Amino acid sequence: MQERRFTGEINPSMTGEKATLKGWVHEIRDLGGIMFLILRDREGFAQITFPKKKIDPDLLEVAKRISRESVITVKGTIQEDKRAPNGYEIIPEGITVLNPANSPLPLDTTGKVGAELDTRLDSRFMDIRRPEVLAIFRIRDKVLTTTRNFLNEHGFIEINTPKIVATATEGGTALFPITYFNREAFLSQSPQLFKQIMMGAGLDRVWEIAPIFRAEEHDTTRHLNEATSIDIEASFVDYEDVMVLLEDLIATLYTSVKEGCEKSLSDLGIDIEVPKTPFKRITYTEAIDHLNGMDDPEISEIVWGDDLSAACEHELGRLIGEHYFIIDWPTGSKPYYTRPSRNPEISLSFDLMHPRMELASGSQRIHEVDLLTSRIDAMGLNPDSFEFYLRAFRFGMPPHAGWGLGLERVLMTMLALENIREVVLFPRDMKRVSP
Ligand code: AMO
């Protein structure tokens, strides 16, 4: 008997060969003279066929008693059958129940009975058994692997920065405090300060893919309290250089999913289009000029310096219709580490936008310690608590730029999913910390 095979490794040309399959009982269909057991594994389905007159009656009795979603081993002979999934069936010679599943099931894995997202997330282990949900996580894996390869090929070094920190990095966004022995610490909002310190350390180009924790009280379909950020920082470059890197990465991710995840895209019932580079760049000032000319009650008069609301993002997305950058934001609307341009009111900064939402933000950074200290001060923060960061700027800090890209937002927009929670195994939001 052969070693275990995945359902996707077998094809009709193997007719007559023996095979061992392991997986879950997806469905049992008893049609009287014939019974079908559909076995499911990570790669798909296999039809196990029991022609009742020809099969050992004891084997048939075992099969009839197996509950749905039990874990089984099936040994049998491969036979071509055009009507079956992948064009083959297995005529069983032995079935072992490795672990029976309880009934009733918390969710229906066949997709015949729909369930709310909350119910699905409560039983995520069973939800992910559905091929269209598993497909999302196979694509997530592809996006992560492609990102790592892309950044390695571009000379970036992977770093791991602490997730328990003493200071805020992003100013505006709220922090999760934790008890750290006898003092207060926080969960990290961003690797920002540490990736910049690594520019002072001479690593030149670094990347990190890691969780970021945001205590935002946003109960929306595009915010998480624990998200995954793809962060880069590079020395001796300007913000245009890192925008080019970012648009190249986005196009590379779409290409690798389109070409390398055909089955997953088909399980999701979608096709994706690779965005064309270079992406359009519009300045913040052009964006608000356009928005202020709109006759839309959701978009009231925007004052220069305001952040752009979701309604504004939607309007710009509708107008442009593809990925684009909003560049040169008001200095006051960006974090203290963002470099002002020659006009101190305007910063060398950008947001990467999908027509539906923001995907990334980044900028040229301030590398002069005096300017940085005064910006921290001007934002109402205490420079003393940033001393560990500022020190790195006193002893040879090169000019540098970088960005942070939200992995979940890339995935939800690429796959046209409504809710960001769909692309996270165990999402953390205002209402959910378990499972
Ligand atoms: P920013 O705060 O804009 O920038 O975050 C970067 C990207 O991370 C994603 N993101 C989120 N995704 C889901 N839920 C959230 N609550 C959430 N918060 C952020 C978004 C966002 O565009 N230090 C800078 C980056 C840099 O300049 O290098 C930063 O953190 O997709």
mmCIF file of N, CA and C and ligand atoms in Angstrom, residues 170 189-190 192 195 212 214 216 222-224 227 229 231-233 337 358-363 365 402-406 409 420, ligand 1:
data_model
loop_
_atom_site.group_PDB
_atom_site.id
_atom_site.type_symbol
_atom_site.label_atom_id
_atom_site.label_comp_id
_atom_site.label_asym_id
_atom_site.label_seq_id
_atom_site.Cartn_x
_atom_site.Cartn_y
_atom_site.Cartn_z
ATOM 1 N N GLU A 170 2.999 56.488 17.587
ATOM 2 C CA GLU A 170 2.166 57.107 16.554
ATOM 3 C C GLU A 170 1.363 58.297 17.065
ATOM 4 N N GLN A 189 2.569 49.829 19.039
ATOM 5 C CA GLN A 189 1.656 50.277 17.969
ATOM 6 C C GLN A 189 2.292 50.147 16.610
ATOM 7 N N SER A 190 3.629 50.104 16.582
ATOM 8 C CA SER A 190 4.372 50.156 15.318
ATOM 9 C C SER A 190 5.855 49.962 15.643
ATOM 10 N N GLN A 192 8.067 51.581 14.383
ATOM 11 C CA GLN A 192 8.621 52.826 13.844
ATOM 12 C C GLN A 192 9.972 53.232 14.459
ATOM 13 N N LYS A 195 12.813 50.618 13.936
ATOM 14 C CA LYS A 195 13.327 50.469 12.559
ATOM 15 C C LYS A 195 14.163 51.690 12.189
ATOM 16 N N ILE A 212 0.792 44.729 15.169
ATOM 17 C CA ILE A 212 0.742 46.070 15.775
ATOM 18 C C ILE A 212 -0.552 46.114 16.589
ATOM 19 N N ARG A 214 -3.438 48.399 18.386
ATOM 20 C CA ARG A 214 -4.047 49.735 18.388
ATOM 21 C C ARG A 214 -5.306 49.694 19.242
ATOM 22 N N GLU A 216 -7.728 51.524 19.360
ATOM 23 C CA GLU A 216 -8.747 52.402 18.767
ATOM 24 C C GLU A 216 -10.124 51.826 19.029
ATOM 25 N N ARG A 222 -13.036 47.600 8.755
ATOM 26 C CA ARG A 222 -11.642 47.688 8.288
ATOM 27 C C ARG A 222 -10.633 48.010 9.385
ATOM 28 N N HIS A 223 -11.074 47.958 10.648
ATOM 29 C CA HIS A 223 -10.142 48.167 11.760
ATOM 30 C C HIS A 223 -10.057 46.921 12.628
ATOM 31 N N LEU A 224 -8.854 46.617 13.065
ATOM 32 C CA LEU A 224 -8.613 45.541 14.020
ATOM 33 C C LEU A 224 -7.865 46.157 15.195
ATOM 34 N N ALA A 227 -3.405 44.080 14.374
ATOM 35 C CA ALA A 227 -3.266 43.919 12.926
ATOM 36 C C ALA A 227 -1.836 43.478 12.622
ATOM 37 N N SER A 229 1.482 44.338 10.399
ATOM 38 C CA SER A 229 2.077 45.402 9.587
ATOM 39 C C SER A 229 3.327 44.899 8.876
ATOM 40 N N ASP A 231 6.501 46.370 7.545
ATOM 41 C CA ASP A 231 7.231 47.629 7.723
ATOM 42 C C ASP A 231 8.579 47.579 7.025
ATOM 43 N N ILE A 232 8.964 48.673 6.388
ATOM 44 C CA ILE A 232 10.334 48.771 5.861
ATOM 45 C C ILE A 232 10.914 50.126 6.245
ATOM 46 N N GLU A 233 12.237 50.187 6.263
ATOM 47 C CA GLU A 233 12.935 51.459 6.438
ATOM 48 C C GLU A 233 14.231 51.358 5.629
ATOM 49 N N TYR A 337 7.859 62.278 13.386
ATOM 50 C CA TYR A 337 9.087 61.839 12.689
ATOM 51 C C TYR A 337 9.049 62.144 11.188
ATOM 52 N N GLU A 358 -7.378 53.201 2.799
ATOM 53 C CA GLU A 358 -5.923 53.370 2.922
ATOM 54 C C GLU A 358 -5.257 52.011 3.175
ATOM 55 N N LEU A 359 -4.143 51.765 2.491
ATOM 56 C CA LEU A 359 -3.411 50.505 2.689
ATOM 57 C C LEU A 359 -2.099 50.704 3.440
ATOM 58 N N ALA A 360 -1.466 51.862 3.225
ATOM 59 C CA ALA A 360 -0.138 52.077 3.807
ATOM 60 C C ALA A 360 0.081 53.551 4.034
ATOM 61 N N SER A 361 0.998 53.877 4.954
ATOM 62 C CA SER A 361 1.484 55.256 4.989
ATOM 63 C C SER A 361 2.982 55.238 5.195
ATOM 64 N N GLY A 362 3.611 56.317 4.754
ATOM 65 C CA GLY A 362 5.061 56.384 4.860
ATOM 66 C C GLY A 362 5.556 57.786 4.610
ATOM 67 N N SER A 363 6.866 57.959 4.730
ATOM 68 C CA SER A 363 7.413 59.311 4.569
ATOM 69 C C SER A 363 8.925 59.293 4.530
ATOM 70 N N ARG A 365 11.927 60.741 6.584
ATOM 71 C CA ARG A 365 11.971 60.996 8.038
ATOM 72 C C ARG A 365 12.890 62.177 8.349
ATOM 73 N N GLY A 402 10.666 55.409 4.800
ATOM 74 C CA GLY A 402 10.089 54.064 4.978
ATOM 75 C C GLY A 402 8.578 54.110 4.948
ATOM 76 N N TRP A 403 7.983 52.930 5.112
ATOM 77 C CA TRP A 403 6.522 52.836 5.145
ATOM 78 C C TRP A 403 6.062 51.643 5.958
ATOM 79 N N GLY A 404 4.763 51.675 6.290
ATOM 80 C CA GLY A 404 4.108 50.550 6.953
ATOM 81 C C GLY A 404 2.862 50.207 6.156
ATOM 82 N N LEU A 405 2.735 48.929 5.789
ATOM 83 C CA LEU A 405 1.638 48.464 4.931
ATOM 84 C C LEU A 405 0.801 47.474 5.732
ATOM 85 N N GLY A 406 -0.514 47.693 5.755
ATOM 86 C CA GLY A 406 -1.401 46.798 6.524
ATOM 87 C C GLY A 406 -1.700 45.527 5.732
ATOM 88 N N ARG A 409 -5.426 44.674 5.167
ATOM 89 C CA ARG A 409 -6.125 45.544 4.202
ATOM 90 C C ARG A 409 -5.734 45.195 2.772
ATOM 91 N N ILE A 420 -12.721 42.926 7.264
ATOM 92 C CA ILE A 420 -11.302 42.635 7.504
ATOM 93 C C ILE A 420 -11.111 41.370 8.350
HETATM 94 P P1 AMO B 1 -0.137 53.858 10.124
HETATM 95 O O1 AMO B 1 -0.563 54.147 11.514
HETATM 96 O O2 AMO B 1 -0.797 54.616 9.025
HETATM 97 O O3 AMO B 1 1.432 54.148 9.948
HETATM 98 O O4 AMO B 1 -0.275 52.295 9.848
HETATM 99 C C1 AMO B 1 0.192 51.723 8.654
HETATM 100 C C2 AMO B 1 -0.857 50.822 8.037
HETATM 101 O O5 AMO B 1 -1.235 49.792 8.946
HETATM 102 C C3 AMO B 1 -2.601 49.465 8.775
HETATM 103 N N1 AMO B 1 -3.334 49.679 10.023
HETATM 104 C C4 AMO B 1 -4.407 48.967 10.406
HETATM 105 N N2 AMO B 1 -5.040 47.918 9.844
HETATM 106 C C5 AMO B 1 -6.108 47.415 10.477
HETATM 107 N N3 AMO B 1 -6.586 47.880 11.653
HETATM 108 C C6 AMO B 1 -5.977 48.929 12.277
HETATM 109 N N4 AMO B 1 -6.445 49.383 13.450
HETATM 110 C C7 AMO B 1 -4.827 49.515 11.649
HETATM 111 N N5 AMO B 1 -3.999 50.545 11.951
HETATM 112 C C8 AMO B 1 -3.106 50.625 10.953
HETATM 113 C C9 AMO B 1 -3.152 50.383 7.692
HETATM 114 C C10 AMO B 1 -2.179 51.543 7.704
HETATM 115 O O6 AMO B 1 -2.111 52.188 6.465
HETATM 116 N N6 AMO B 1 4.695 54.043 11.506
HETATM 117 C C11 AMO B 1 3.789 54.306 10.414
HETATM 118 C C12 AMO B 1 4.260 53.713 9.117
HETATM 119 C C13 AMO B 1 5.515 54.357 8.565
HETATM 120 O O7 AMO B 1 5.485 55.606 8.375
HETATM 121 O O8 AMO B 1 6.494 53.651 8.308
HETATM 122 C C14 AMO B 1 2.413 53.745 10.785
HETATM 123 O O9 AMO B 1 2.268 52.944 11.679
HETATM 124 O O10 AMO B 1 -3.130 49.680 6.458
#
